[in-house]
Amino acid sequence: MSSQEHMKQVLQTYVDAFNNGDAAAISGLYAEDAVLEDPVGTPPLTGRAAIEEFYTNAIAGGAKLSLDGPIRGSHGDRAAMAFTVDIPGMRIRAIDVMTFNADGKITRMDAHWGPDDIET
């Protein structure tokens, strides 16, 4: 199991890589067969190639991330962060929950946000 420190560092690396426009660095944090559901309730994306394409598109749209508080760990294999996504003309307040494997890679990302969490 990944340590709480490792999981928190991965999430910070995720935010930093996103804001630096590095979709490849973000996808490298994921396991090869990882699943991304953003937002929860939409069809999930599976595999690094699909995940990298998702982040490439998000970054190309001008999105930037800012943490709303400290990254949270757990007694298990998950960590979470509350953050704001600023996109030109829109703001989304979200919570991402990441699940990790024994190698410290993200195996699942669940983004929790809905229509009430969008500001225009």
Short mmCIF file of N, CA, C and O in Angstrom, two decimals:
data_model
loop_
_atom_site.label_atom_id
_atom_site.label_comp_id
_atom_site.label_asym_id
_atom_site.label_seq_id
_atom_site.Cartn_x
_atom_site.Cartn_y
_atom_site.Cartn_z
N MET A 1 0.84 -1.18 0.00
CA MET A 1 0.00 0.00 0.00
C MET A 1 0.89 1.25 0.00
O MET A 1 1.92 1.28 0.66
N SER A 2 0.46 2.25 -0.74
CA SER A 2 1.19 3.52 -0.79
C SER A 2 1.05 4.25 0.54
O SER A 2 0.01 4.19 1.18
N SER A 3 2.10 4.95 0.93
CA SER A 3 2.04 5.73 2.16
C SER A 3 1.20 6.98 1.94
O SER A 3 1.04 7.46 0.82
N GLN A 4 0.69 7.48 3.03
CA GLN A 4 -0.07 8.73 2.99
C GLN A 4 0.78 9.86 2.40
O GLN A 4 0.32 10.63 1.57
N GLU A 5 2.05 9.93 2.80
CA GLU A 5 2.95 10.96 2.26
C GLU A 5 3.09 10.83 0.75
O GLU A 5 3.07 11.84 0.04
N HIS A 6 3.27 9.60 0.26
CA HIS A 6 3.42 9.39 -1.18
C HIS A 6 2.17 9.83 -1.92
O HIS A 6 2.24 10.52 -2.92
N MET A 7 1.00 9.40 -1.43
CA MET A 7 -0.24 9.74 -2.11
C MET A 7 -0.44 11.26 -2.16
O MET A 7 -0.82 11.81 -3.21
N LYS A 8 -0.16 11.94 -1.07
CA LYS A 8 -0.31 13.41 -1.04
C LYS A 8 0.67 14.06 -2.02
O LYS A 8 0.32 15.02 -2.71
N GLN A 9 1.89 13.55 -2.09
CA GLN A 9 2.87 14.10 -3.02
C GLN A 9 2.44 13.89 -4.47
O GLN A 9 2.60 14.77 -5.31
N VAL A 10 1.87 12.73 -4.78
CA VAL A 10 1.39 12.47 -6.13
C VAL A 10 0.30 13.47 -6.50
O VAL A 10 0.29 14.02 -7.61
N LEU A 11 -0.63 13.74 -5.58
CA LEU A 11 -1.69 14.69 -5.89
C LEU A 11 -1.13 16.10 -6.08
O LEU A 11 -1.58 16.84 -6.96
N GLN A 12 -0.11 16.47 -5.30
CA GLN A 12 0.51 17.78 -5.51
C GLN A 12 1.22 17.84 -6.85
O GLN A 12 1.14 18.83 -7.58
N THR A 13 1.89 16.76 -7.22
CA THR A 13 2.56 16.67 -8.52
C THR A 13 1.52 16.80 -9.64
O THR A 13 1.76 17.46 -10.65
N TYR A 14 0.37 16.17 -9.46
CA TYR A 14 -0.74 16.24 -10.41
C TYR A 14 -1.15 17.70 -10.65
O TYR A 14 -1.25 18.16 -11.79
N VAL A 15 -1.39 18.43 -9.57
CA VAL A 15 -1.80 19.85 -9.68
C VAL A 15 -0.70 20.65 -10.37
O VAL A 15 -0.98 21.45 -11.28
N ASP A 16 0.54 20.47 -9.96
CA ASP A 16 1.65 21.22 -10.54
C ASP A 16 1.82 20.92 -12.02
O ASP A 16 2.01 21.84 -12.84
N ALA A 17 1.76 19.64 -12.39
CA ALA A 17 1.90 19.26 -13.80
C ALA A 17 0.75 19.81 -14.63
O ALA A 17 0.96 20.29 -15.76
N PHE A 18 -0.46 19.78 -14.09
CA PHE A 18 -1.61 20.33 -14.81
C PHE A 18 -1.38 21.81 -15.09
O PHE A 18 -1.53 22.28 -16.22
N ASN A 19 -1.01 22.55 -14.06
CA ASN A 19 -0.83 24.00 -14.21
C ASN A 19 0.38 24.35 -15.07
O ASN A 19 0.46 25.46 -15.60
N ASN A 20 1.30 23.40 -15.24
CA ASN A 20 2.44 23.60 -16.13
C ASN A 20 2.16 23.09 -17.55
O ASN A 20 3.04 23.09 -18.40
N GLY A 21 0.94 22.61 -17.78
CA GLY A 21 0.55 22.16 -19.12
C GLY A 21 1.17 20.85 -19.54
O GLY A 21 1.34 20.60 -20.73
N ASP A 22 1.48 19.97 -18.60
CA ASP A 22 2.20 18.74 -18.90
C ASP A 22 1.29 17.51 -18.76
O ASP A 22 1.32 16.81 -17.74
N ALA A 23 0.48 17.25 -19.77
CA ALA A 23 -0.45 16.12 -19.74
C ALA A 23 0.29 14.78 -19.65
O ALA A 23 -0.20 13.85 -19.01
N ALA A 24 1.46 14.68 -20.26
CA ALA A 24 2.23 13.43 -20.21
C ALA A 24 2.68 13.14 -18.78
O ALA A 24 2.64 11.98 -18.34
N ALA A 25 3.08 14.16 -18.04
CA ALA A 25 3.49 13.96 -16.65
C ALA A 25 2.31 13.51 -15.80
O ALA A 25 2.45 12.64 -14.94
N ILE A 26 1.13 14.08 -16.06
CA ILE A 26 -0.05 13.66 -15.31
C ILE A 26 -0.38 12.21 -15.62
O ILE A 26 -0.58 11.41 -14.71
N SER A 27 -0.44 11.85 -16.88
CA SER A 27 -0.80 10.47 -17.23
C SER A 27 0.23 9.49 -16.69
O SER A 27 -0.10 8.34 -16.38
N GLY A 28 1.48 9.91 -16.54
CA GLY A 28 2.52 9.06 -15.98
C GLY A 28 2.30 8.72 -14.51
O GLY A 28 2.91 7.80 -13.99
N LEU A 29 1.42 9.46 -13.84
CA LEU A 29 1.08 9.17 -12.45
C LEU A 29 0.10 8.01 -12.33
O LEU A 29 -0.09 7.47 -11.25
N TYR A 30 -0.50 7.64 -13.46
CA TYR A 30 -1.53 6.61 -13.50
C TYR A 30 -0.94 5.25 -13.89
O TYR A 30 0.00 5.17 -14.67
N ALA A 31 -1.58 4.19 -13.39
CA ALA A 31 -1.27 2.83 -13.84
C ALA A 31 -1.75 2.68 -15.28
O ALA A 31 -2.64 3.42 -15.73
N GLU A 32 -1.17 1.73 -16.00
CA GLU A 32 -1.52 1.53 -17.42
C GLU A 32 -3.01 1.28 -17.63
O GLU A 32 -3.58 1.72 -18.62
N ASP A 33 -3.65 0.58 -16.71
CA ASP A 33 -5.07 0.22 -16.87
C ASP A 33 -5.99 1.06 -15.98
O ASP A 33 -7.10 0.65 -15.66
N ALA A 34 -5.54 2.24 -15.60
CA ALA A 34 -6.30 3.10 -14.70
C ALA A 34 -7.64 3.52 -15.31
O ALA A 34 -7.82 3.51 -16.53
N VAL A 35 -8.55 3.91 -14.43
CA VAL A 35 -9.88 4.37 -14.82
C VAL A 35 -10.07 5.78 -14.28
O VAL A 35 -9.74 6.07 -13.13
N LEU A 36 -10.60 6.65 -15.13
CA LEU A 36 -10.88 8.04 -14.76
C LEU A 36 -12.37 8.29 -15.01
O LEU A 36 -12.87 8.02 -16.10
N GLU A 37 -13.07 8.79 -13.99
CA GLU A 37 -14.49 9.12 -14.12
C GLU A 37 -14.66 10.58 -13.70
O GLU A 37 -14.67 10.90 -12.51
N ASP A 38 -14.80 11.46 -14.68
CA ASP A 38 -14.83 12.91 -14.43
C ASP A 38 -15.91 13.56 -15.29
O ASP A 38 -15.70 13.76 -16.48
N PRO A 39 -17.03 13.94 -14.62
CA PRO A 39 -17.41 13.70 -13.24
C PRO A 39 -18.00 12.32 -13.05
O PRO A 39 -18.36 11.64 -14.01
N VAL A 40 -18.11 11.92 -11.76
CA VAL A 40 -18.73 10.65 -11.43
C VAL A 40 -20.14 10.64 -12.03
O VAL A 40 -20.88 11.62 -11.93
N GLY A 41 -20.47 9.53 -12.68
CA GLY A 41 -21.77 9.41 -13.33
C GLY A 41 -21.70 9.52 -14.84
O GLY A 41 -22.67 9.25 -15.53
N THR A 42 -20.52 9.90 -15.35
CA THR A 42 -20.31 9.94 -16.80
C THR A 42 -19.53 8.69 -17.20
O THR A 42 -18.92 8.04 -16.34
N PRO A 43 -19.53 8.35 -18.49
CA PRO A 43 -18.78 7.15 -18.90
C PRO A 43 -17.30 7.27 -18.52
O PRO A 43 -16.66 8.28 -18.82
N PRO A 44 -16.76 6.25 -17.86
CA PRO A 44 -15.35 6.30 -17.46
C PRO A 44 -14.40 6.13 -18.65
O PRO A 44 -14.75 5.51 -19.65
N LEU A 45 -13.23 6.70 -18.51
CA LEU A 45 -12.14 6.52 -19.46
C LEU A 45 -11.20 5.48 -18.88
O LEU A 45 -10.93 5.50 -17.67
N THR A 46 -10.67 4.60 -19.72
CA THR A 46 -9.78 3.54 -19.24
C THR A 46 -8.49 3.55 -20.04
O THR A 46 -8.52 3.65 -21.27
N GLY A 47 -7.38 3.46 -19.32
CA GLY A 47 -6.07 3.37 -19.93
C GLY A 47 -5.38 4.72 -20.03
O GLY A 47 -6.01 5.76 -20.14
N ARG A 48 -4.05 4.65 -20.01
CA ARG A 48 -3.24 5.87 -20.01
C ARG A 48 -3.44 6.73 -21.25
O ARG A 48 -3.44 7.95 -21.15
N ALA A 49 -3.60 6.13 -22.42
CA ALA A 49 -3.75 6.93 -23.65
C ALA A 49 -5.01 7.78 -23.57
O ALA A 49 -4.98 8.98 -23.88
N ALA A 50 -6.12 7.20 -23.15
CA ALA A 50 -7.37 7.94 -23.03
C ALA A 50 -7.26 9.01 -21.95
O ALA A 50 -7.78 10.12 -22.10
N ILE A 51 -6.58 8.68 -20.86
CA ILE A 51 -6.40 9.63 -19.77
C ILE A 51 -5.53 10.80 -20.21
O ILE A 51 -5.84 11.96 -19.94
N GLU A 52 -4.45 10.51 -20.93
CA GLU A 52 -3.60 11.61 -21.41
C GLU A 52 -4.36 12.50 -22.38
O GLU A 52 -4.22 13.73 -22.33
N GLU A 53 -5.18 11.93 -23.23
CA GLU A 53 -5.98 12.74 -24.16
C GLU A 53 -6.95 13.64 -23.39
O GLU A 53 -7.13 14.82 -23.72
N PHE A 54 -7.56 13.12 -22.33
CA PHE A 54 -8.46 13.90 -21.49
C PHE A 54 -7.73 15.13 -20.93
O PHE A 54 -8.24 16.26 -21.01
N TYR A 55 -6.54 14.91 -20.37
CA TYR A 55 -5.80 16.04 -19.78
C TYR A 55 -5.27 16.99 -20.84
O TYR A 55 -5.24 18.20 -20.64
N THR A 56 -4.86 16.47 -21.98
CA THR A 56 -4.41 17.33 -23.08
C THR A 56 -5.52 18.28 -23.47
O THR A 56 -5.29 19.49 -23.64
N ASN A 57 -6.74 17.78 -23.59
CA ASN A 57 -7.88 18.61 -23.96
C ASN A 57 -8.23 19.63 -22.87
O ASN A 57 -8.54 20.78 -23.17
N ALA A 58 -8.17 19.21 -21.62
CA ALA A 58 -8.48 20.12 -20.51
C ALA A 58 -7.47 21.26 -20.45
O ALA A 58 -7.84 22.43 -20.28
N ILE A 59 -6.21 20.93 -20.61
CA ILE A 59 -5.16 21.94 -20.58
C ILE A 59 -5.30 22.88 -21.77
O ILE A 59 -5.18 24.11 -21.63
N ALA A 60 -5.59 22.33 -22.95
CA ALA A 60 -5.75 23.15 -24.16
C ALA A 60 -6.92 24.12 -24.02
O ALA A 60 -6.90 25.20 -24.63
N GLY A 61 -7.92 23.77 -23.20
CA GLY A 61 -9.06 24.64 -22.97
C GLY A 61 -8.77 25.78 -22.01
O GLY A 61 -9.65 26.59 -21.73
N GLY A 62 -7.55 25.84 -21.50
CA GLY A 62 -7.15 26.95 -20.63
C GLY A 62 -7.43 26.73 -19.16
O GLY A 62 -7.34 27.66 -18.37
N ALA A 63 -7.77 25.51 -18.75
CA ALA A 63 -8.08 25.23 -17.35
C ALA A 63 -6.83 25.35 -16.47
O ALA A 63 -5.73 24.99 -16.89
N LYS A 64 -7.04 25.85 -15.26
CA LYS A 64 -6.01 25.91 -14.22
C LYS A 64 -6.63 25.43 -12.92
O LYS A 64 -7.81 25.64 -12.66
N LEU A 65 -5.82 24.80 -12.08
CA LEU A 65 -6.29 24.25 -10.82
C LEU A 65 -5.72 25.02 -9.64
O LEU A 65 -4.56 25.44 -9.67
N SER A 66 -6.53 25.18 -8.60
CA SER A 66 -6.03 25.74 -7.34
C SER A 66 -6.67 24.97 -6.18
O SER A 66 -7.88 24.73 -6.17
N LEU A 67 -5.84 24.55 -5.26
CA LEU A 67 -6.32 23.79 -4.11
C LEU A 67 -7.14 24.68 -3.20
O LEU A 67 -6.80 25.84 -2.97
N ASP A 68 -8.23 24.13 -2.67
CA ASP A 68 -9.09 24.85 -1.73
C ASP A 68 -8.71 24.57 -0.29
O ASP A 68 -9.25 25.17 0.63
N GLY A 69 -7.80 23.66 -0.08
CA GLY A 69 -7.36 23.27 1.26
C GLY A 69 -6.27 22.24 1.11
O GLY A 69 -5.86 21.91 -0.01
N PRO A 70 -5.80 21.70 2.22
CA PRO A 70 -4.75 20.69 2.13
C PRO A 70 -5.24 19.40 1.48
O PRO A 70 -6.42 19.06 1.56
N ILE A 71 -4.32 18.72 0.84
CA ILE A 71 -4.60 17.39 0.28
C ILE A 71 -4.78 16.44 1.45
O ILE A 71 -4.03 16.51 2.43
N ARG A 72 -5.76 15.56 1.34
CA ARG A 72 -6.08 14.64 2.44
C ARG A 72 -5.65 13.22 2.10
O ARG A 72 -5.86 12.76 0.98
N GLY A 73 -5.10 12.53 3.07
CA GLY A 73 -4.74 11.13 2.92
C GLY A 73 -5.82 10.24 3.51
O GLY A 73 -6.96 10.68 3.71
N SER A 74 -5.47 9.00 3.76
CA SER A 74 -6.41 8.07 4.38
C SER A 74 -5.63 6.98 5.09
O SER A 74 -4.41 6.91 5.00
N HIS A 75 -6.35 6.11 5.79
CA HIS A 75 -5.73 4.95 6.41
C HIS A 75 -5.64 3.80 5.42
O HIS A 75 -5.15 2.73 5.75
N GLY A 76 -6.12 4.04 4.20
CA GLY A 76 -6.13 3.01 3.17
C GLY A 76 -5.35 3.43 1.94
O GLY A 76 -4.30 4.06 2.03
N ASP A 77 -5.92 3.13 0.78
CA ASP A 77 -5.22 3.33 -0.49
C ASP A 77 -5.76 4.52 -1.29
O ASP A 77 -5.65 4.55 -2.50
N ARG A 78 -6.35 5.51 -0.59
CA ARG A 78 -6.94 6.64 -1.29
C ARG A 78 -6.47 7.96 -0.68
O ARG A 78 -6.14 8.04 0.49
N ALA A 79 -6.49 8.99 -1.53
CA ALA A 79 -6.24 10.36 -1.11
C ALA A 79 -7.21 11.24 -1.88
O ALA A 79 -7.71 10.86 -2.94
N ALA A 80 -7.48 12.42 -1.32
CA ALA A 80 -8.47 13.31 -1.94
C ALA A 80 -8.01 14.75 -1.84
O ALA A 80 -7.21 15.11 -0.98
N MET A 81 -8.57 15.56 -2.74
CA MET A 81 -8.28 16.99 -2.70
C MET A 81 -9.51 17.75 -3.16
O MET A 81 -10.21 17.37 -4.10
N ALA A 82 -9.78 18.84 -2.46
CA ALA A 82 -10.81 19.80 -2.87
C ALA A 82 -10.09 20.92 -3.61
O ALA A 82 -9.08 21.43 -3.14
N PHE A 83 -10.61 21.27 -4.78
CA PHE A 83 -9.93 22.28 -5.57
C PHE A 83 -10.93 22.99 -6.49
O PHE A 83 -12.08 22.57 -6.62
N THR A 84 -10.45 24.05 -7.08
CA THR A 84 -11.24 24.83 -8.03
C THR A 84 -10.57 24.74 -9.39
O THR A 84 -9.35 24.87 -9.49
N VAL A 85 -11.39 24.50 -10.41
CA VAL A 85 -10.93 24.51 -11.80
C VAL A 85 -11.40 25.82 -12.41
O VAL A 85 -12.60 26.08 -12.47
N ASP A 86 -10.46 26.66 -12.80
CA ASP A 86 -10.80 27.90 -13.49
C ASP A 86 -10.58 27.70 -14.97
O ASP A 86 -9.46 27.42 -15.41
N ILE A 87 -11.67 27.81 -15.72
CA ILE A 87 -11.67 27.71 -17.17
C ILE A 87 -12.16 29.05 -17.68
O ILE A 87 -13.06 29.63 -17.06
N PRO A 88 -11.63 29.56 -18.77
CA PRO A 88 -12.15 30.85 -19.26
C PRO A 88 -13.68 30.83 -19.35
O PRO A 88 -14.27 29.98 -20.01
N GLY A 89 -14.31 31.72 -18.58
CA GLY A 89 -15.77 31.83 -18.59
C GLY A 89 -16.49 30.91 -17.64
O GLY A 89 -17.72 30.92 -17.57
N MET A 90 -15.75 30.10 -16.87
CA MET A 90 -16.40 29.11 -16.00
C MET A 90 -15.48 28.74 -14.84
O MET A 90 -14.26 28.75 -14.98
N ARG A 91 -16.10 28.39 -13.73
CA ARG A 91 -15.36 27.89 -12.56
C ARG A 91 -16.10 26.65 -12.06
O ARG A 91 -17.32 26.66 -11.95
N ILE A 92 -15.34 25.60 -11.76
CA ILE A 92 -15.93 24.36 -11.22
C ILE A 92 -15.24 24.06 -9.89
O ILE A 92 -14.02 24.06 -9.81
N ARG A 93 -16.04 23.81 -8.88
CA ARG A 93 -15.52 23.40 -7.58
C ARG A 93 -15.68 21.88 -7.48
O ARG A 93 -16.77 21.37 -7.65
N ALA A 94 -14.57 21.20 -7.24
CA ALA A 94 -14.57 19.74 -7.32
C ALA A 94 -13.80 19.11 -6.17
O ALA A 94 -13.00 19.77 -5.50
N ILE A 95 -14.06 17.84 -5.98
CA ILE A 95 -13.26 17.00 -5.09
C ILE A 95 -12.87 15.77 -5.89
O ILE A 95 -13.74 15.08 -6.42
N ASP A 96 -11.58 15.51 -5.99
CA ASP A 96 -11.09 14.31 -6.65
C ASP A 96 -10.64 13.31 -5.60
O ASP A 96 -9.95 13.69 -4.64
N VAL A 97 -11.02 12.07 -5.79
CA VAL A 97 -10.58 10.97 -4.93
C VAL A 97 -9.78 10.02 -5.80
O VAL A 97 -10.27 9.54 -6.82
N MET A 98 -8.53 9.79 -5.43
CA MET A 98 -7.63 8.92 -6.17
C MET A 98 -7.39 7.64 -5.37
O MET A 98 -7.14 7.71 -4.17
N THR A 99 -7.43 6.52 -6.07
CA THR A 99 -7.10 5.23 -5.48
C THR A 99 -5.75 4.79 -6.04
O THR A 99 -5.49 4.95 -7.23
N PHE A 100 -4.90 4.25 -5.18
CA PHE A 100 -3.53 3.90 -5.54
C PHE A 100 -3.31 2.40 -5.45
O PHE A 100 -3.92 1.71 -4.63
N ASN A 101 -2.37 1.90 -6.27
CA ASN A 101 -1.96 0.50 -6.17
C ASN A 101 -0.70 0.39 -5.31
O ASN A 101 -0.17 1.41 -4.83
N ALA A 102 -0.21 -0.82 -5.14
CA ALA A 102 0.97 -1.07 -4.30
C ALA A 102 2.23 -0.42 -4.87
O ALA A 102 3.19 -0.17 -4.14
N ASP A 103 2.23 -0.13 -6.19
CA ASP A 103 3.38 0.53 -6.82
C ASP A 103 3.32 2.04 -6.72
O ASP A 103 4.19 2.73 -7.26
N GLY A 104 2.29 2.58 -6.09
CA GLY A 104 2.17 4.02 -5.91
C GLY A 104 1.56 4.75 -7.09
O GLY A 104 1.61 5.97 -7.16
N LYS A 105 0.99 4.01 -8.02
CA LYS A 105 0.34 4.61 -9.19
C LYS A 105 -1.16 4.75 -8.94
O LYS A 105 -1.77 3.95 -8.22
N ILE A 106 -1.76 5.75 -9.56
CA ILE A 106 -3.20 5.95 -9.45
C ILE A 106 -3.89 4.89 -10.31
O ILE A 106 -3.58 4.75 -11.49
N THR A 107 -4.83 4.17 -9.71
CA THR A 107 -5.59 3.17 -10.45
C THR A 107 -6.99 3.65 -10.79
O THR A 107 -7.62 3.14 -11.70
N ARG A 108 -7.45 4.63 -10.04
CA ARG A 108 -8.79 5.17 -10.28
C ARG A 108 -8.85 6.61 -9.80
O ARG A 108 -8.32 6.93 -8.73
N MET A 109 -9.48 7.46 -10.61
CA MET A 109 -9.74 8.85 -10.22
C MET A 109 -11.23 9.09 -10.37
O MET A 109 -11.80 8.85 -11.42
N ASP A 110 -11.86 9.51 -9.28
CA ASP A 110 -13.27 9.86 -9.28
C ASP A 110 -13.40 11.34 -8.95
O ASP A 110 -13.00 11.78 -7.86
N ALA A 111 -13.93 12.10 -9.91
CA ALA A 111 -14.12 13.54 -9.73
C ALA A 111 -15.56 13.79 -9.30
O ALA A 111 -16.50 13.43 -10.02
N HIS A 112 -15.71 14.39 -8.15
CA HIS A 112 -17.03 14.67 -7.60
C HIS A 112 -17.36 16.15 -7.79
O HIS A 112 -16.76 17.01 -7.15
N TRP A 113 -18.26 16.40 -8.74
CA TRP A 113 -18.82 17.74 -8.94
C TRP A 113 -20.09 17.58 -9.78
O TRP A 113 -20.25 16.59 -10.49
N GLY A 114 -20.99 18.49 -9.61
CA GLY A 114 -22.26 18.44 -10.33
C GLY A 114 -22.67 19.81 -10.80
O GLY A 114 -21.93 20.79 -10.64
N PRO A 115 -23.86 19.92 -11.36
CA PRO A 115 -24.32 21.19 -11.93
C PRO A 115 -24.29 22.35 -10.93
O PRO A 115 -23.99 23.48 -11.33
N ASP A 116 -24.56 22.09 -9.65
CA ASP A 116 -24.55 23.16 -8.66
C ASP A 116 -23.15 23.64 -8.32
O ASP A 116 -22.99 24.65 -7.61
N ASP A 117 -22.13 22.93 -8.77
CA ASP A 117 -20.74 23.28 -8.47
C ASP A 117 -20.08 24.08 -9.59
O ASP A 117 -18.87 24.33 -9.53
N ILE A 118 -20.86 24.48 -10.57
CA ILE A 118 -20.35 25.24 -11.71
C ILE A 118 -20.82 26.69 -11.58
O ILE A 118 -22.00 26.96 -11.35
N GLU A 119 -19.87 27.61 -11.72
CA GLU A 119 -20.18 29.04 -11.73
C GLU A 119 -19.81 29.59 -13.10
O GLU A 119 -18.76 29.26 -13.65
N THR A 120 -20.67 30.42 -13.65
CA THR A 120 -20.35 31.06 -14.95
C THR A 120 -20.32 32.55 -14.79
O THR A 120 -20.76 33.11 -13.83
#
